[in-house]
């Protein structure tokens, strides 16, 4: 008995010692005192994975290395936000110096936790005035509560893609501008085949790839959080309107069960068998990159692009859409912050770099100078998205301390509501508010 | 060897010390391993469950808030627990019944038994990720071969991994496919049942069912118990298959920048270990992740205690 | 035993007619049973083997056929395997997996054997407690301690992004291997170790020279289990290696293969086949050790 107690005590003691060791794990912020003119290698992480995108980013880096022959960049692609989050916490030799993320969701987390270094001193040092350089909406989603820890690296805008052949066959002459026109067109474009479809006008289910609750809600210009930072989903009628519209669409197109069954015949969003590219759906909500991907996949039919329709009572705001963007920042653990800044500065503010990268991956440029550049692609589809991105009504999902968790909560309710598991919309949206507030309180 | 009378002989004392040193030397890898990779992290998990720690700022005391968040407010906790219960009741018992059935079958097969045994055993070895990917493809509701065949036979075509009502049955099917381990254990146990008992029962006029009921079952009952309890413990650790199945079926398997939704569809494939990942490595709410870890620990230890109390040869102390 | 003779085929001639009748009935019943058992056996075989067949068939289909629901490839694309093999990263995953599984197995066997030996052969106070703790460790889901473990490796030792946080702990004994080896070592009679001691062997020599050669099947089983455990591991690499694709293993890489390379199901299934293949090949060479090993886990030693 006594021996056991002794053993237990020994174990507890060892554990306590190691605990003390692990308790001092504050973030190791290193000052920016490296010499950016010395020969140095920095690591850059990004999320692009499609072959054409990877080619474009590598070309961009090559161009940077030509201008800065002393800085070598080790590029690591296909990195998700989960992994970025993990690596920024881990630090160490393998950790990145420059990080870019596809979503703006985590900017709140990156800034408030000081995972990303504050870029204001660097901007000042280089004489860059952000307000004169970057479009306002993009400036907004790259900072959190006054901390500018990231910069926009091209932007994304969402719009309507439509199959021109299908439009012609259905006798539709121009893309729909309001939700009621959209519904009528979607029904016209839908061809059933026994208990499924040979062609569907539009996939309104929230799992239909980009037709998520947040992307669709943007057409109603919603407000996610009130002034006190509390969730606003049940108070802003925009959300209820969006859900009612979606329900209406689902019913008009054949019902949830039938649509879900059809959805399972779709290929993956990112491969050549994307349902819009195969002609399985005639209209889709998607980002500007789809045009390039469709081209790469050798799609047979001509593709039309337009802003996504708006609610009938907001018809004047036609032209807006959901916007978001890739963000780029410097890891606070980096010991080569000055060299890292050179890369960030080049990629985000060098007009030629921004324009050629935007042209190559069909993304919206993120500086005023680049938006005006004559070198910017004049492709009409691309220009449509450039216009959506600049539309004053376009909006995004605001940053939050716990990243995109609130969006997942809303999305989750969306799934429950569309499947009929939850039938009371008002109570459901109130539930979303409660949950989001609780999650934020836990994360704060 | 003299019996202990009064004082201990100095030579005996030296021998004891030598033996203790020897024992420690032989046990040393495990003693270090146990302390560093079990005891310390376990104590540390308890510590962190009361702390607020996001991986950046130093941990701060958070009282019971993490605990109350997990039990009252974390929307994934109760669904995950319900799923675990479902898997324990349905998957574990089906696996035991099926494993026993296949074990019985293999002992009866007289022609090319080796070939059959290999075929039955092989799926158990398939790496879980590969097996799950394969099943996600085979059971793809719209395009997979299984529903294709069911359609040809005019049978209903379930949504499998895409339907909240069918995702757990689909996982069960995957678990039954990998029955090899239980099959071998049952096979060995069945071959150990004394032949004389069967012969005696046959003489008494017992039919096949009575022979199974009154001879086979009592003989193999410790093994059945073993299979049930280890099955339950495995269910507590069930991670890779539901996670991969959900990710593949939701179509969000590599879209960088997209956050994957654990438990697709509709939280039906959530299990407790996935919550540790979700909280600890997606949300970086280290404290709440540790609360889940401790719940998992309590459940696993409860069943392990059950396993050690029952007679299953786990702690045979003879030497 | 004696009553048996009435059921056994009679040796004497006089009862020939009656026994022939009984014999025929018995033969018929045996034949029926043979048919029933083997029909079930074939049905079960289909259940176990068909998934492999479908996967293989899909793996050699063309891109266009992969999602059509056709079961039989129109055009056999064996080159799919080459395509997957040459995908950037695939070879690295192979090498990493081999390192993890190979080195992990070696360390496990070397470190677990003396512990199992001590637990099986030495008498000391607290031995049962130690054994109980081994079992408790064995039953513990790895997720229970992952958070502090991750912080330990990533924050103290800066080893995230590598597989070392998964390999190094195996140098300190693996609970399952200790348990399985100990179960086997219990079955080796005490007389052997006593005899060795009489011959003047120390404990280490007794273990290495006398007991371990007898425990070869158990060691082989432990090695195989550990090898496959590492080979199949998904959670470990997901936690420690996911941020660095140069450290990915096959299991982890396979899951992201489809998304990362924008490939179709045919190539994904070809990759799946290439991940399963080594396991199956090793199994055919080591079938006996495997089955003995599984048996050891469940049946008392």
Coordinates of N, CA, C and O in Angstrom, one line a residue, chain C residues 18 60 68 83 134 152 156 163 170 179-181 188 200 204 218 236 278 288 291:
Chain C
X18 N -28.4 -53.2 -42.4 CA -28.9 -52.1 -41.6 C -27.9 -51.0 -41.6 O -28.2 -49.8 -41.8
X60 N -9.2 0.8 -62.8 CA -8.6 0.7 -64.1 C -9.6 1.3 -65.2 O -9.5 1.0 -66.4
X68 N -20.2 6.6 -64.0 CA -21.4 6.2 -64.7 C -22.2 5.1 -64.1 O -23.3 4.9 -64.4
X83 N 0.0 6.5 -63.1 CA -0.3 7.9 -62.9 C -0.3 8.3 -61.5 O 0.3 9.3 -61.0
X134 N -0.9 -1.5 -17.5 CA -0.6 -1.8 -18.9 C -1.9 -1.9 -19.6 O -2.1 -1.3 -20.7
X152 N 3.1 19.2 -25.9 CA 4.4 18.8 -25.5 C 5.4 18.7 -26.7 O 6.4 19.3 -26.7
X156 N 7.1 22.4 -26.8 CA 8.3 22.2 -26.0 C 9.4 21.8 -27.0 O 10.5 22.3 -26.9
X163 N 7.1 13.0 -38.2 CA 6.5 11.8 -37.7 C 7.2 11.4 -36.4 O 6.7 10.4 -35.7
X170 N 7.3 5.0 -29.1 CA 7.3 3.5 -29.3 C 8.6 2.9 -28.7 O 8.7 1.7 -28.5
X179 N 1.4 -6.5 -23.4 CA 0.3 -7.4 -23.0 C 0.3 -8.7 -23.8 O 0.3 -9.8 -23.2
X180 N 0.4 -8.6 -25.1 CA 0.4 -9.8 -25.9 C 1.6 -10.7 -25.7 O 1.5 -11.9 -25.5
X181 N 2.8 -10.1 -25.6 CA 4.0 -10.9 -25.3 C 3.9 -11.5 -24.0 O 4.3 -12.7 -23.8
X188 N 5.3 -20.3 -21.3 CA 6.6 -21.0 -21.3 C 6.9 -21.5 -19.9 O 7.0 -20.7 -19.0
X200 N 24.0 -21.2 -15.0 CA 24.8 -20.0 -14.8 C 24.4 -18.8 -15.7 O 25.2 -17.9 -15.8
X204 N 19.4 -11.6 -18.2 CA 19.3 -11.1 -19.6 C 19.6 -12.2 -20.6 O 18.9 -12.3 -21.6
X218 N 5.2 -15.2 -31.0 CA 4.6 -14.1 -30.4 C 5.2 -12.8 -30.8 O 4.6 -11.8 -31.1
X236 N -2.8 9.9 -35.8 CA -1.5 10.4 -35.4 C -0.9 11.4 -36.5 O -0.6 12.5 -36.2
X278 N 0.3 -3.5 -50.2 CA 1.4 -4.0 -49.3 C 0.9 -4.8 -48.1 O 1.5 -5.9 -47.8
X288 N 0.2 -17.2 -40.9 CA 0.1 -18.0 -39.7 C 0.4 -17.1 -38.4 O -0.4 -17.2 -37.5
X291 N -2.7 -15.0 -37.5 CA -3.8 -15.7 -36.9 C -3.5 -16.1 -35.5 O -4.3 -16.0 -34.6

